[in-house]
mmCIF file of N, CA, C and O in Angstrom:
data_model
loop_
_atom_site.group_PDB
_atom_site.id
_atom_site.type_symbol
_atom_site.label_atom_id
_atom_site.label_comp_id
_atom_site.label_asym_id
_atom_site.label_seq_id
_atom_site.Cartn_x
_atom_site.Cartn_y
_atom_site.Cartn_z
ATOM 1 N N LYS H 1 95.713 -54.825 -5.043
ATOM 2 C CA LYS H 1 96.742 -55.247 -6.268
ATOM 3 C C LYS H 1 96.171 -56.149 -7.377
ATOM 4 O O LYS H 1 95.587 -56.776 -7.051
ATOM 5 N N ASN H 2 96.774 -55.856 -8.799
ATOM 6 C CA ASN H 2 96.373 -56.587 -9.919
ATOM 7 C C ASN H 2 97.118 -57.907 -9.836
ATOM 8 O O ASN H 2 98.242 -58.095 -9.076
ATOM 9 N N LYS H 3 96.856 -58.899 -10.591
ATOM 10 C CA LYS H 3 97.516 -60.130 -10.958
ATOM 11 C C LYS H 3 98.969 -59.681 -11.246
ATOM 12 O O LYS H 3 99.998 -60.370 -10.505
ATOM 13 N N LYS H 4 99.388 -59.002 -12.097
ATOM 14 C CA LYS H 4 100.710 -58.622 -12.478
ATOM 15 C C LYS H 4 101.380 -58.210 -11.366
ATOM 16 O O LYS H 4 102.748 -58.965 -11.093
ATOM 17 N N ASP H 5 101.097 -57.362 -10.241
ATOM 18 C CA ASP H 5 101.762 -56.933 -9.301
ATOM 19 C C ASP H 5 102.036 -58.307 -8.211
ATOM 20 O O ASP H 5 103.069 -58.205 -7.492
ATOM 21 N N ARG H 6 101.223 -59.467 -8.103
ATOM 22 C CA ARG H 6 101.378 -60.353 -7.411
ATOM 23 C C ARG H 6 102.073 -61.505 -8.143
ATOM 24 O O ARG H 6 102.238 -62.409 -7.853
ATOM 25 N N ALA H 7 102.520 -61.348 -9.194
ATOM 26 C CA ALA H 7 103.596 -62.146 -10.033
ATOM 27 C C ALA H 7 104.653 -62.683 -9.165
ATOM 28 O O ALA H 7 105.358 -61.871 -8.550
ATOM 29 N N THR H 8 104.937 -63.824 -9.107
ATOM 30 C CA THR H 8 106.027 -64.797 -8.864
ATOM 31 C C THR H 8 107.366 -64.139 -9.603
ATOM 32 O O THR H 8 107.444 -64.159 -10.954
ATOM 33 N N LYS H 9 108.271 -63.635 -8.880
ATOM 34 C CA LYS H 9 109.513 -63.203 -9.555
ATOM 35 C C LYS H 9 110.652 -64.450 -9.587
ATOM 36 O O LYS H 9 110.734 -65.017 -8.821
ATOM 37 N N VAL H 10 110.938 -64.413 -10.728
ATOM 38 C CA VAL H 10 112.184 -65.481 -11.193
ATOM 39 C C VAL H 10 113.303 -64.979 -11.705
ATOM 40 O O VAL H 10 113.384 -63.979 -12.514
ATOM 41 N N VAL H 11 114.410 -65.801 -11.724
ATOM 42 C CA VAL H 11 115.605 -65.416 -12.377
ATOM 43 C C VAL H 11 115.997 -66.804 -13.220
ATOM 44 O O VAL H 11 115.394 -67.527 -12.636
ATOM 45 N N ILE H 12 116.386 -66.352 -14.203
ATOM 46 C CA ILE H 12 116.818 -67.914 -15.063
ATOM 47 C C ILE H 12 118.628 -67.909 -15.197
ATOM 48 O O ILE H 12 118.995 -66.928 -15.387
ATOM 49 N N LEU H 13 118.843 -69.138 -14.800
ATOM 50 C CA LEU H 13 120.094 -69.462 -14.754
ATOM 51 C C LEU H 13 120.560 -69.741 -16.230
ATOM 52 O O LEU H 13 119.965 -70.850 -16.775
ATOM 53 N N GLY H 14 121.752 -69.027 -16.498
ATOM 54 C CA GLY H 14 122.011 -69.452 -17.988
ATOM 55 C C GLY H 14 121.775 -67.960 -18.616
ATOM 56 O O GLY H 14 120.787 -67.205 -18.413
ATOM 57 N N VAL H 15 122.574 -67.783 -19.625
ATOM 58 C CA VAL H 15 122.461 -66.708 -20.508
ATOM 59 C C VAL H 15 122.457 -66.651 -22.269
ATOM 60 O O VAL H 15 122.239 -66.296 -23.013
ATOM 61 N N GLY H 16 122.514 -68.390 -22.319
ATOM 62 C CA GLY H 16 122.418 -68.820 -23.764
ATOM 63 C C GLY H 16 121.276 -68.898 -24.108
ATOM 64 O O GLY H 16 120.105 -68.435 -23.840
ATOM 65 N N SER H 17 121.029 -69.615 -25.285
ATOM 66 C CA SER H 17 119.562 -69.692 -26.261
ATOM 67 C C SER H 17 118.579 -70.230 -25.351
ATOM 68 O O SER H 17 117.393 -70.071 -25.688
ATOM 69 N N GLU H 18 118.942 -71.378 -24.560
ATOM 70 C CA GLU H 18 117.807 -72.211 -24.089
ATOM 71 C C GLU H 18 117.487 -71.363 -22.759
ATOM 72 O O GLU H 18 116.180 -71.424 -22.670
ATOM 73 N N ALA H 19 118.425 -70.537 -21.903
ATOM 74 C CA ALA H 19 117.778 -69.570 -21.345
ATOM 75 C C ALA H 19 116.740 -68.263 -21.879
ATOM 76 O O ALA H 19 115.703 -68.115 -21.370
ATOM 77 N N LYS H 20 117.191 -68.134 -23.181
ATOM 78 C CA LYS H 20 116.489 -66.976 -23.764
ATOM 79 C C LYS H 20 115.024 -67.336 -24.154
ATOM 80 O O LYS H 20 113.825 -66.652 -24.017
ATOM 81 N N ASP H 21 114.993 -68.652 -24.528
ATOM 82 C CA ASP H 21 113.628 -69.559 -25.016
ATOM 83 C C ASP H 21 112.915 -69.613 -23.612
ATOM 84 O O ASP H 21 111.521 -69.508 -24.006
ATOM 85 N N ILE H 22 113.409 -70.098 -22.396
ATOM 86 C CA ILE H 22 112.563 -70.333 -21.469
ATOM 87 C C ILE H 22 112.105 -68.955 -20.740
ATOM 88 O O ILE H 22 110.768 -69.013 -20.678
ATOM 89 N N ALA H 23 112.553 -67.828 -21.131
ATOM 90 C CA ALA H 23 112.246 -66.638 -20.461
ATOM 91 C C ALA H 23 111.189 -66.173 -21.445
ATOM 92 O O ALA H 23 110.124 -65.708 -21.055
ATOM 93 N N VAL H 24 111.106 -66.514 -22.853
ATOM 94 C CA VAL H 24 110.201 -65.794 -23.602
ATOM 95 C C VAL H 24 108.612 -66.892 -23.535
ATOM 96 O O VAL H 24 107.597 -66.412 -23.335
ATOM 97 N N LYS H 25 108.923 -68.325 -23.133
ATOM 98 C CA LYS H 25 107.815 -69.018 -22.909
ATOM 99 C C LYS H 25 107.261 -68.688 -21.534
ATOM 100 O O LYS H 25 106.140 -68.651 -21.754
ATOM 101 N N ILE H 26 108.035 -68.249 -20.645
ATOM 102 C CA ILE H 26 107.514 -67.602 -19.271
ATOM 103 C C ILE H 26 106.485 -66.537 -19.533
ATOM 104 O O ILE H 26 105.393 -66.607 -19.158
ATOM 105 N N LYS H 27 107.225 -65.379 -20.448
ATOM 106 C CA LYS H 27 106.416 -64.178 -20.615
ATOM 107 C C LYS H 27 105.329 -64.480 -21.182
ATOM 108 O O LYS H 27 104.322 -63.665 -21.184
ATOM 109 N N ASN H 28 105.340 -65.596 -22.287
ATOM 110 C CA ASN H 28 104.058 -65.960 -23.202
ATOM 111 C C ASN H 28 103.088 -66.228 -22.462
ATOM 112 O O ASN H 28 101.649 -66.640 -22.996
ATOM 113 N N ASN H 29 103.145 -67.308 -21.284
ATOM 114 C CA ASN H 29 102.201 -68.021 -20.737
ATOM 115 C C ASN H 29 101.837 -67.332 -19.332
ATOM 116 O O ASN H 29 102.434 -67.293 -18.107
ATOM 117 N N LYS H 30 100.791 -66.479 -19.561
ATOM 118 C CA LYS H 30 100.047 -65.863 -18.349
ATOM 119 C C LYS H 30 99.408 -66.371 -17.343
ATOM 120 O O LYS H 30 99.356 -65.780 -16.377
ATOM 121 N N ILE H 31 99.060 -68.062 -17.519
ATOM 122 C CA ILE H 31 98.655 -68.266 -16.726
ATOM 123 C C ILE H 31 99.726 -68.835 -15.265
ATOM 124 O O ILE H 31 99.515 -68.910 -14.134
ATOM 125 N N LEU H 32 101.015 -68.800 -15.876
ATOM 126 C CA LEU H 32 101.801 -69.056 -14.775
ATOM 127 C C LEU H 32 101.904 -68.125 -13.726
ATOM 128 O O LEU H 32 102.499 -67.964 -12.496
ATOM 129 N N ASN H 33 101.948 -66.803 -14.056
ATOM 130 C CA ASN H 33 101.848 -65.591 -13.459
ATOM 131 C C ASN H 33 103.202 -65.275 -13.139
ATOM 132 O O ASN H 33 103.558 -64.905 -11.796
ATOM 133 N N TYR H 34 104.424 -65.516 -13.782
ATOM 134 C CA TYR H 34 105.859 -65.520 -13.367
ATOM 135 C C TYR H 34 106.443 -64.002 -13.953
ATOM 136 O O TYR H 34 106.184 -63.709 -15.182
ATOM 137 N N LYS H 35 107.181 -63.335 -13.158
ATOM 138 C CA LYS H 35 108.025 -62.201 -13.884
ATOM 139 C C LYS H 35 109.315 -62.585 -13.745
ATOM 140 O O LYS H 35 109.938 -62.589 -12.924
ATOM 141 N N VAL H 36 109.763 -62.368 -15.061
ATOM 142 C CA VAL H 36 111.094 -62.889 -15.204
ATOM 143 C C VAL H 36 111.940 -61.431 -14.719
ATOM 144 O O VAL H 36 112.032 -60.316 -15.726
ATOM 145 N N LYS H 37 112.819 -61.473 -13.985
ATOM 146 C CA LYS H 37 113.508 -60.385 -13.344
ATOM 147 C C LYS H 37 114.671 -60.442 -14.228
ATOM 148 O O LYS H 37 115.603 -59.110 -14.176
ATOM 149 N N GLY H 38 115.212 -61.536 -14.609
ATOM 150 C CA GLY H 38 116.511 -61.405 -15.359
ATOM 151 C C GLY H 38 117.071 -62.434 -15.433
ATOM 152 O O GLY H 38 116.797 -63.504 -15.126
ATOM 153 N N PHE H 39 118.516 -62.429 -15.508
ATOM 154 C CA PHE H 39 119.390 -63.847 -15.843
ATOM 155 C C PHE H 39 120.590 -63.691 -15.086
ATOM 156 O O PHE H 39 121.382 -62.822 -14.591
ATOM 157 N N ILE H 40 120.969 -64.953 -14.901
ATOM 158 C CA ILE H 40 122.117 -65.341 -13.995
ATOM 159 C C ILE H 40 123.193 -65.961 -14.751
ATOM 160 O O ILE H 40 123.020 -67.224 -15.315
ATOM 161 N N LYS H 41 124.606 -65.521 -15.110
ATOM 162 C CA LYS H 41 125.555 -66.112 -16.004
ATOM 163 C C LYS H 41 126.078 -67.333 -15.113
ATOM 164 O O LYS H 41 126.461 -67.009 -13.690
ATOM 165 N N LEU H 42 126.385 -68.454 -15.637
ATOM 166 C CA LEU H 42 126.825 -69.585 -14.981
ATOM 167 C C LEU H 42 128.203 -69.325 -15.354
ATOM 168 O O LEU H 42 129.021 -68.947 -16.201
ATOM 169 N N ASP H 43 128.903 -70.198 -14.655
ATOM 170 C CA ASP H 43 130.745 -70.306 -14.600
ATOM 171 C C ASP H 43 131.003 -70.815 -15.624
ATOM 172 O O ASP H 43 130.529 -71.837 -16.202
ATOM 173 N N GLY H 44 131.834 -70.120 -16.669
ATOM 174 C CA GLY H 44 132.466 -70.602 -17.793
ATOM 175 C C GLY H 44 131.339 -70.636 -18.916
ATOM 176 O O GLY H 44 131.883 -71.212 -20.258
ATOM 177 N N GLU H 45 130.464 -69.950 -18.820
ATOM 178 C CA GLU H 45 129.263 -69.858 -19.809
ATOM 179 C C GLU H 45 129.655 -69.072 -20.974
ATOM 180 O O GLU H 45 129.996 -67.836 -20.569
ATOM 181 N N GLU H 46 129.571 -69.441 -22.080
ATOM 182 C CA GLU H 46 130.144 -68.797 -23.465
ATOM 183 C C GLU H 46 128.724 -68.452 -24.269
ATOM 184 O O GLU H 46 127.658 -69.086 -23.942
ATOM 185 N N GLY H 47 128.816 -67.514 -25.127
ATOM 186 C CA GLY H 47 127.740 -67.321 -26.129
ATOM 187 C C GLY H 47 126.485 -66.566 -25.788
ATOM 188 O O GLY H 47 125.330 -67.230 -25.732
ATOM 189 N N MET H 48 126.742 -65.270 -24.972
ATOM 190 C CA MET H 48 125.433 -64.780 -24.554
ATOM 191 C C MET H 48 124.385 -64.534 -25.465
ATOM 192 O O MET H 48 124.953 -64.021 -26.703
ATOM 193 N N LYS H 49 123.145 -64.739 -25.381
ATOM 194 C CA LYS H 49 122.107 -64.750 -26.130
ATOM 195 C C LYS H 49 120.980 -63.726 -25.613
ATOM 196 O O LYS H 49 120.139 -63.444 -26.398
ATOM 197 N N VAL H 50 121.185 -63.140 -24.553
ATOM 198 C CA VAL H 50 120.313 -62.176 -23.668
ATOM 199 C C VAL H 50 121.007 -60.590 -23.818
ATOM 200 O O VAL H 50 122.364 -60.548 -24.205
ATOM 201 N N LYS H 51 120.071 -59.833 -23.658
ATOM 202 C CA LYS H 51 120.701 -58.629 -23.626
ATOM 203 C C LYS H 51 121.587 -58.375 -22.288
ATOM 204 O O LYS H 51 120.997 -58.604 -21.391
ATOM 205 N N GLU H 52 122.767 -57.680 -22.403
ATOM 206 C CA GLU H 52 123.669 -57.432 -21.133
ATOM 207 C C GLU H 52 122.696 -56.791 -20.186
ATOM 208 O O GLU H 52 123.179 -57.079 -19.043
ATOM 209 N N ASP H 53 121.846 -55.941 -20.287
ATOM 210 C CA ASP H 53 121.453 -55.279 -19.176
ATOM 211 C C ASP H 53 120.392 -56.089 -18.639
ATOM 212 O O ASP H 53 119.773 -55.524 -17.461
ATOM 213 N N GLU H 54 120.196 -57.388 -19.064
ATOM 214 C CA GLU H 54 119.170 -58.124 -18.449
ATOM 215 C C GLU H 54 119.929 -59.321 -17.763
ATOM 216 O O GLU H 54 119.384 -60.225 -16.745
ATOM 217 N N VAL H 55 121.306 -59.449 -17.527
ATOM 218 C CA VAL H 55 122.185 -60.255 -16.759
ATOM 219 C C VAL H 55 122.181 -59.341 -15.605
ATOM 220 O O VAL H 55 122.621 -58.101 -15.166
ATOM 221 N N LEU H 56 121.641 -60.137 -14.277
ATOM 222 C CA LEU H 56 121.845 -59.492 -13.086
ATOM 223 C C LEU H 56 123.200 -59.694 -12.201
ATOM 224 O O LEU H 56 123.470 -59.035 -11.311
ATOM 225 N N GLY H 57 124.081 -60.689 -12.782
ATOM 226 C CA GLY H 57 125.444 -61.038 -12.247
ATOM 227 C C GLY H 57 125.527 -62.502 -12.544
ATOM 228 O O GLY H 57 124.863 -63.311 -13.169
ATOM 229 N N ASP H 58 126.389 -63.300 -11.831
ATOM 230 C CA ASP H 58 127.099 -64.447 -11.882
ATOM 231 C C ASP H 58 126.548 -65.302 -10.995
ATOM 232 O O ASP H 58 125.801 -64.842 -10.091
ATOM 233 N N ILE H 59 126.732 -66.746 -11.069
ATOM 234 C CA ILE H 59 126.310 -67.803 -10.187
ATOM 235 C C ILE H 59 126.435 -67.376 -8.701
ATOM 236 O O ILE H 59 125.784 -67.682 -7.983
ATOM 237 N N GLY H 60 127.747 -67.065 -8.541
ATOM 238 C CA GLY H 60 128.466 -66.564 -7.298
ATOM 239 C C GLY H 60 127.700 -65.591 -6.402
ATOM 240 O O GLY H 60 127.706 -65.351 -5.101
ATOM 241 N N GLU H 61 126.793 -64.901 -7.258
ATOM 242 C CA GLU H 61 126.053 -63.572 -6.586
ATOM 243 C C GLU H 61 124.846 -64.016 -6.501
ATOM 244 O O GLU H 61 123.761 -63.251 -5.989
ATOM 245 N N LEU H 62 124.162 -65.331 -6.573
ATOM 246 C CA LEU H 62 122.738 -65.625 -6.701
ATOM 247 C C LEU H 62 122.316 -65.149 -5.632
ATOM 248 O O LEU H 62 121.150 -64.574 -5.623
ATOM 249 N N TYR H 63 122.662 -65.488 -4.102
ATOM 250 C CA TYR H 63 122.107 -65.296 -2.951
ATOM 251 C C TYR H 63 121.966 -63.845 -2.626
ATOM 252 O O TYR H 63 120.627 -63.362 -2.635
ATOM 253 N N LYS H 64 122.721 -62.930 -3.164
ATOM 254 C CA LYS H 64 122.810 -61.477 -2.952
ATOM 255 C C LYS H 64 121.805 -60.834 -4.038
ATOM 256 O O LYS H 64 120.788 -60.103 -3.763
ATOM 257 N N ILE H 65 121.567 -61.283 -5.014
ATOM 258 C CA ILE H 65 120.532 -60.861 -6.352
ATOM 259 C C ILE H 65 119.178 -61.043 -5.843
ATOM 260 O O ILE H 65 118.219 -60.449 -5.992
ATOM 261 N N ALA H 66 119.069 -62.751 -5.262
ATOM 262 C CA ALA H 66 117.871 -62.818 -5.053
ATOM 263 C C ALA H 66 117.510 -61.861 -3.772
ATOM 264 O O ALA H 66 116.055 -61.537 -3.828
ATOM 265 N N LYS H 67 117.912 -61.454 -2.948
ATOM 266 C CA LYS H 67 117.641 -60.746 -1.795
ATOM 267 C C LYS H 67 117.005 -59.526 -2.156
ATOM 268 O O LYS H 67 116.250 -58.723 -2.161
ATOM 269 N N LYS H 68 118.132 -58.819 -3.251
ATOM 270 C CA LYS H 68 118.206 -57.626 -3.737
ATOM 271 C C LYS H 68 116.638 -57.291 -4.704
ATOM 272 O O LYS H 68 115.772 -56.480 -4.491
ATOM 273 N N GLU H 69 116.307 -58.388 -5.531
ATOM 274 C CA GLU H 69 115.161 -58.273 -6.419
ATOM 275 C C GLU H 69 114.086 -59.067 -5.944
ATOM 276 O O GLU H 69 113.032 -59.026 -6.268
ATOM 277 N N ASN H 70 113.953 -59.107 -4.274
ATOM 278 C CA ASN H 70 112.983 -59.655 -3.702
ATOM 279 C C ASN H 70 112.417 -61.179 -4.139
ATOM 280 O O ASN H 70 111.063 -61.071 -4.566
ATOM 281 N N ILE H 71 113.385 -61.943 -4.712
ATOM 282 C CA ILE H 71 112.990 -63.120 -5.388
ATOM 283 C C ILE H 71 113.017 -64.490 -3.821
ATOM 284 O O ILE H 71 114.074 -64.412 -3.312
ATOM 285 N N GLU H 72 111.910 -64.993 -3.774
ATOM 286 C CA GLU H 72 111.760 -65.993 -3.103
ATOM 287 C C GLU H 72 112.803 -67.173 -3.314
ATOM 288 O O GLU H 72 112.989 -67.633 -4.481
ATOM 289 N N TYR H 73 113.456 -67.845 -2.335
ATOM 290 C CA TYR H 73 114.324 -69.047 -2.875
ATOM 291 C C TYR H 73 114.364 -70.176 -1.697
ATOM 292 O O TYR H 73 113.738 -69.659 -0.108
#
């Protein structure tokens, strides 16, 4: 396996501009070796700044999403 295959899979809580900025920083930092699988929408969160197809679900589904996406928790 190459390094990218062994990357730690992560989800980001939130769908706003801060969450988007964090995703960009993670993607640009190859030393971390993280793979952003998507975003989790928080209860009552407004102003989505990420692409809709990158949103994996809402916070109430976090456990199910983590299992489905093979994310350690």
